[in-house]
């Protein structure tokens, strides 16, 4: 298989997952699309070295690094993702209530980037803690702590 075909296959298999993750980090569709394009452009020269078993985690790590680079360059805070608000822990409130949705979005946006990224990977991408640790380049314990803290903060907001 030629390198172009490998890149196309990688894109078909993982582009939507990378997009959802980028959208969760940036909360901006255009920025998420740019992150996806940049991520695949960055991996294109070495696509033949990417192993299928770790491709998704690798691409998500590249996307996160692109986001962080842009965040540092622009000096602005990232926002939460509206599409994953329904994945926030259930606080017993009606999910149809617009005020609850706004509160959940605000709470997601208020999470530190590291906690938000870990929670997105766990909830939206159903990644194991080991994969989260590898993707974010942190220890297994740190991955568990970040997800736990994010959940506690979201539950705390719902209890208020």
PDB file of C-alpha atoms in Angstrom:
ATOM      1  CA  UNK A   1       0.000   0.000   0.000  1.00  0.00           C
ATOM      2  CA  UNK A   2       1.361   3.389  -0.988  1.00  0.00           C
ATOM      3  CA  UNK A   3       1.833   6.137   1.556  1.00  0.00           C
ATOM      4  CA  UNK A   4      -1.057   8.152   0.084  1.00  0.00           C
ATOM      5  CA  UNK A   5      -3.385   5.176   0.410  1.00  0.00           C
ATOM      6  CA  UNK A   6      -2.267   4.621   4.006  1.00  0.00           C
ATOM      7  CA  UNK A   7      -2.965   8.254   4.842  1.00  0.00           C
ATOM      8  CA  UNK A   8      -6.402   8.074   3.211  1.00  0.00           C
ATOM      9  CA  UNK A   9      -7.236   4.909   5.162  1.00  0.00           C
ATOM     10  CA  UNK A  10      -6.032   6.512   8.390  1.00  0.00           C
ATOM     11  CA  UNK A  11      -8.150   9.591   7.650  1.00  0.00           C
ATOM     12  CA  UNK A  12     -11.280   7.553   6.884  1.00  0.00           C
ATOM     13  CA  UNK A  13     -10.911   5.583  10.091  1.00  0.00           C
ATOM     14  CA  UNK A  14      -9.967   8.331  12.543  1.00  0.00           C
ATOM     15  CA  UNK A  15     -10.912  11.774  11.184  1.00  0.00           C
ATOM     16  CA  UNK A  16     -14.289  11.938  12.944  1.00  0.00           C
ATOM     17  CA  UNK A  17     -12.789  10.897  16.268  1.00  0.00           C
ATOM     18  CA  UNK A  18     -10.038  13.511  15.952  1.00  0.00           C
ATOM     19  CA  UNK A  19     -12.633  16.114  14.949  1.00  0.00           C
ATOM     20  CA  UNK A  20     -14.876  15.404  17.963  1.00  0.00           C
ATOM     21  CA  UNK A  21     -11.879  15.649  20.284  1.00  0.00           C
ATOM     22  CA  UNK A  22     -10.676  18.881  18.669  1.00  0.00           C
ATOM     23  CA  UNK A  23     -14.194  20.307  18.867  1.00  0.00           C
ATOM     24  CA  UNK A  24     -14.336  19.372  22.528  1.00  0.00           C
ATOM     25  CA  UNK A  25     -11.135  21.255  23.183  1.00  0.00           C
ATOM     26  CA  UNK A  26     -11.754  24.306  21.013  1.00  0.00           C
ATOM     27  CA  UNK A  27     -15.566  24.637  21.036  1.00  0.00           C
ATOM     28  CA  UNK A  28     -15.234  26.094  17.575  1.00  0.00           C
ATOM     29  CA  UNK A  29     -16.116  24.101  14.468  1.00  0.00           C
ATOM     30  CA  UNK A  30     -13.775  25.977  12.139  1.00  0.00           C
ATOM     31  CA  UNK A  31     -10.884  25.698  14.585  1.00  0.00           C
ATOM     32  CA  UNK A  32     -11.609  21.988  15.062  1.00  0.00           C
ATOM     33  CA  UNK A  33     -11.539  21.459  11.293  1.00  0.00           C
ATOM     34  CA  UNK A  34      -8.218  23.306  11.109  1.00  0.00           C
ATOM     35  CA  UNK A  35      -6.798  21.138  13.889  1.00  0.00           C
ATOM     36  CA  UNK A  36      -7.857  17.962  12.072  1.00  0.00           C
ATOM     37  CA  UNK A  37      -6.319  19.146   8.810  1.00  0.00           C
ATOM     38  CA  UNK A  38      -3.097  20.146  10.546  1.00  0.00           C
ATOM     39  CA  UNK A  39      -2.934  16.864  12.482  1.00  0.00           C
ATOM     40  CA  UNK A  40      -3.146  14.768   9.338  1.00  0.00           C
ATOM     41  CA  UNK A  41      -0.704  17.072   7.542  1.00  0.00           C
ATOM     42  CA  UNK A  42       1.792  16.587  10.365  1.00  0.00           C
ATOM     43  CA  UNK A  43       1.526  12.796  10.361  1.00  0.00           C
ATOM     44  CA  UNK A  44       1.557  12.456   6.562  1.00  0.00           C
ATOM     45  CA  UNK A  45       5.363  12.322   6.194  1.00  0.00           C
ATOM     46  CA  UNK A  46       5.606   9.459   8.683  1.00  0.00           C
ATOM     47  CA  UNK A  47       2.317   7.671   8.030  1.00  0.00           C
ATOM     48  CA  UNK A  48       4.118   4.421   7.211  1.00  0.00           C
ATOM     49  CA  UNK A  49       5.568   4.293  10.745  1.00  0.00           C
ATOM     50  CA  UNK A  50       2.218   4.631  12.538  1.00  0.00           C
ATOM     51  CA  UNK A  51       0.988   1.361  14.009  1.00  0.00           C
ATOM     52  CA  UNK A  52      -2.704   0.586  13.619  1.00  0.00           C
ATOM     53  CA  UNK A  53      -3.097  -0.295  17.301  1.00  0.00           C
ATOM     54  CA  UNK A  54      -1.941   3.135  18.464  1.00  0.00           C
ATOM     55  CA  UNK A  55      -3.043   5.308  15.537  1.00  0.00           C
ATOM     56  CA  UNK A  56      -6.059   6.895  17.232  1.00  0.00           C
ATOM     57  CA  UNK A  57      -4.203   7.753  20.436  1.00  0.00           C
ATOM     58  CA  UNK A  58      -1.314   9.136  18.394  1.00  0.00           C
ATOM     59  CA  UNK A  59      -3.598  11.327  16.268  1.00  0.00           C
ATOM     60  CA  UNK A  60      -5.461  12.604  19.329  1.00  0.00           C
ATOM     61  CA  UNK A  61      -2.146  13.513  20.969  1.00  0.00           C
ATOM     62  CA  UNK A  62      -1.074  15.384  17.825  1.00  0.00           C
ATOM     63  CA  UNK A  63      -4.430  17.206  17.748  1.00  0.00           C
ATOM     64  CA  UNK A  64      -4.103  18.183  21.405  1.00  0.00           C
ATOM     65  CA  UNK A  65      -0.590  19.504  20.843  1.00  0.00           C
ATOM     66  CA  UNK A  66      -1.805  21.588  17.900  1.00  0.00           C
ATOM     67  CA  UNK A  67      -4.608  22.987  20.045  1.00  0.00           C
ATOM     68  CA  UNK A  68      -2.217  23.823  22.884  1.00  0.00           C
ATOM     69  CA  UNK A  69       0.220  25.450  20.468  1.00  0.00           C
ATOM     70  CA  UNK A  70      -2.579  27.617  19.087  1.00  0.00           C
ATOM     71  CA  UNK A  71      -3.872  28.412  22.559  1.00  0.00           C
ATOM     72  CA  UNK A  72      -0.441  29.583  23.663  1.00  0.00           C
ATOM     73  CA  UNK A  73       0.059  31.543  20.456  1.00  0.00           C
ATOM     74  CA  UNK A  74      -3.326  33.246  20.685  1.00  0.00           C
ATOM     75  CA  UNK A  75      -3.272  33.635  24.465  1.00  0.00           C
ATOM     76  CA  UNK A  76      -6.898  32.667  24.871  1.00  0.00           C
ATOM     77  CA  UNK A  77      -8.786  30.096  26.887  1.00  0.00           C
ATOM     78  CA  UNK A  78     -10.378  27.078  25.233  1.00  0.00           C
ATOM     79  CA  UNK A  79     -14.111  26.572  25.498  1.00  0.00           C
ATOM     80  CA  UNK A  80     -16.257  23.511  26.271  1.00  0.00           C
ATOM     81  CA  UNK A  81     -18.060  21.373  23.740  1.00  0.00           C
ATOM     82  CA  UNK A  82     -21.838  21.645  23.428  1.00  0.00           C
ATOM     83  CA  UNK A  83     -22.151  18.248  21.737  1.00  0.00           C
ATOM     84  CA  UNK A  84     -20.800  16.378  24.777  1.00  0.00           C
ATOM     85  CA  UNK A  85     -22.831  18.190  27.414  1.00  0.00           C
ATOM     86  CA  UNK A  86     -25.194  15.239  27.562  1.00  0.00           C
ATOM     87  CA  UNK A  87     -22.237  13.075  28.673  1.00  0.00           C
ATOM     88  CA  UNK A  88     -21.781  15.106  31.853  1.00  0.00           C
ATOM     89  CA  UNK A  89     -22.661  13.132  34.986  1.00  0.00           C
ATOM     90  CA  UNK A  90     -26.390  13.040  35.693  1.00  0.00           C
ATOM     91  CA  UNK A  91     -27.249  15.310  38.594  1.00  0.00           C
ATOM     92  CA  UNK A  92     -30.889  14.269  38.681  1.00  0.00           C
ATOM     93  CA  UNK A  93     -32.028  17.346  36.793  1.00  0.00           C
ATOM     94  CA  UNK A  94     -34.025  17.210  33.597  1.00  0.00           C
ATOM     95  CA  UNK A  95     -31.807  17.034  30.523  1.00  0.00           C
ATOM     96  CA  UNK A  96     -34.449  18.989  28.598  1.00  0.00           C
ATOM     97  CA  UNK A  97     -33.991  22.049  30.775  1.00  0.00           C
ATOM     98  CA  UNK A  98     -32.097  24.722  28.845  1.00  0.00           C
ATOM     99  CA  UNK A  99     -30.763  26.252  32.054  1.00  0.00           C
ATOM    100  CA  UNK A 100     -29.187  22.940  33.049  1.00  0.00           C
ATOM    101  CA  UNK A 101     -27.562  22.610  29.639  1.00  0.00           C
ATOM    102  CA  UNK A 102     -26.154  26.118  29.868  1.00  0.00           C
ATOM    103  CA  UNK A 103     -24.848  25.363  33.357  1.00  0.00           C
ATOM    104  CA  UNK A 104     -23.224  22.130  32.161  1.00  0.00           C
ATOM    105  CA  UNK A 105     -21.576  23.919  29.245  1.00  0.00           C
ATOM    106  CA  UNK A 106     -20.306  26.638  31.530  1.00  0.00           C
ATOM    107  CA  UNK A 107     -18.936  24.034  33.949  1.00  0.00           C
ATOM    108  CA  UNK A 108     -17.175  22.162  31.129  1.00  0.00           C
ATOM    109  CA  UNK A 109     -15.678  25.386  29.873  1.00  0.00           C
ATOM    110  CA  UNK A 110     -14.444  26.250  33.355  1.00  0.00           C
ATOM    111  CA  UNK A 111     -12.494  23.004  33.744  1.00  0.00           C
ATOM    112  CA  UNK A 112      -8.731  23.312  33.371  1.00  0.00           C
ATOM    113  CA  UNK A 113      -7.606  22.122  29.926  1.00  0.00           C
ATOM    114  CA  UNK A 114      -5.898  19.010  31.296  1.00  0.00           C
ATOM    115  CA  UNK A 115      -8.983  17.858  33.176  1.00  0.00           C
ATOM    116  CA  UNK A 116     -11.293  18.701  30.272  1.00  0.00           C
ATOM    117  CA  UNK A 117      -9.085  16.801  27.803  1.00  0.00           C
ATOM    118  CA  UNK A 118      -8.925  13.745  30.073  1.00  0.00           C
ATOM    119  CA  UNK A 119     -12.702  13.797  30.592  1.00  0.00           C
ATOM    120  CA  UNK A 120     -13.358  14.183  26.854  1.00  0.00           C
ATOM    121  CA  UNK A 121     -11.105  11.228  26.087  1.00  0.00           C
ATOM    122  CA  UNK A 122     -12.833   9.112  28.735  1.00  0.00           C
ATOM    123  CA  UNK A 123     -16.451  10.023  27.932  1.00  0.00           C
ATOM    124  CA  UNK A 124     -16.492  10.925  24.258  1.00  0.00           C
ATOM    125  CA  UNK A 125     -13.833   8.486  23.060  1.00  0.00           C
ATOM    126  CA  UNK A 126     -14.323   5.724  25.660  1.00  0.00           C
ATOM    127  CA  UNK A 127     -10.573   5.515  26.158  1.00  0.00           C
ATOM    128  CA  UNK A 128      -9.013   3.504  28.958  1.00  0.00           C
ATOM    129  CA  UNK A 129      -7.035   5.344  31.591  1.00  0.00           C
ATOM    130  CA  UNK A 130      -3.873   3.815  30.117  1.00  0.00           C
ATOM    131  CA  UNK A 131      -4.696   5.247  26.687  1.00  0.00           C
ATOM    132  CA  UNK A 132      -5.568   8.628  28.205  1.00  0.00           C
ATOM    133  CA  UNK A 133      -2.212   8.671  29.986  1.00  0.00           C
ATOM    134  CA  UNK A 134      -0.378   7.826  26.765  1.00  0.00           C
ATOM    135  CA  UNK A 135      -2.325  10.374  24.714  1.00  0.00           C
ATOM    136  CA  UNK A 136      -1.791  13.209  27.188  1.00  0.00           C
ATOM    137  CA  UNK A 137       1.763  12.112  28.017  1.00  0.00           C
ATOM    138  CA  UNK A 138       1.021  11.822  31.735  1.00  0.00           C
ATOM    139  CA  UNK A 139       1.187   9.002  34.267  1.00  0.00           C
ATOM    140  CA  UNK A 140      -1.651   6.522  34.724  1.00  0.00           C
ATOM    141  CA  UNK A 141      -2.332   7.942  38.192  1.00  0.00           C
ATOM    142  CA  UNK A 142      -2.491  11.488  36.808  1.00  0.00           C
ATOM    143  CA  UNK A 143      -4.987  10.388  34.144  1.00  0.00           C
ATOM    144  CA  UNK A 144      -7.252   8.853  36.776  1.00  0.00           C
ATOM    145  CA  UNK A 145      -6.958  11.913  39.007  1.00  0.00           C
ATOM    146  CA  UNK A 146      -7.772  14.337  36.172  1.00  0.00           C
ATOM    147  CA  UNK A 147     -10.913  12.441  35.158  1.00  0.00           C
ATOM    148  CA  UNK A 148     -11.978  12.099  38.794  1.00  0.00           C
ATOM    149  CA  UNK A 149     -11.450  15.793  39.543  1.00  0.00           C
ATOM    150  CA  UNK A 150     -13.329  16.830  36.412  1.00  0.00           C
ATOM    151  CA  UNK A 151     -16.276  14.634  37.363  1.00  0.00           C
ATOM    152  CA  UNK A 152     -16.294  15.967  40.924  1.00  0.00           C
ATOM    153  CA  UNK A 153     -16.303  19.543  39.661  1.00  0.00           C
ATOM    154  CA  UNK A 154     -19.184  18.844  37.283  1.00  0.00           C
ATOM    155  CA  UNK A 155     -21.194  17.075  39.980  1.00  0.00           C
ATOM    156  CA  UNK A 156     -20.429  19.936  42.379  1.00  0.00           C
ATOM    157  CA  UNK A 157     -21.851  22.438  39.918  1.00  0.00           C
ATOM    158  CA  UNK A 158     -25.023  20.368  39.559  1.00  0.00           C
ATOM    159  CA  UNK A 159     -25.494  20.182  43.319  1.00  0.00           C
ATOM    160  CA  UNK A 160     -25.473  23.963  43.739  1.00  0.00           C
TER     161      UNK A 160
END
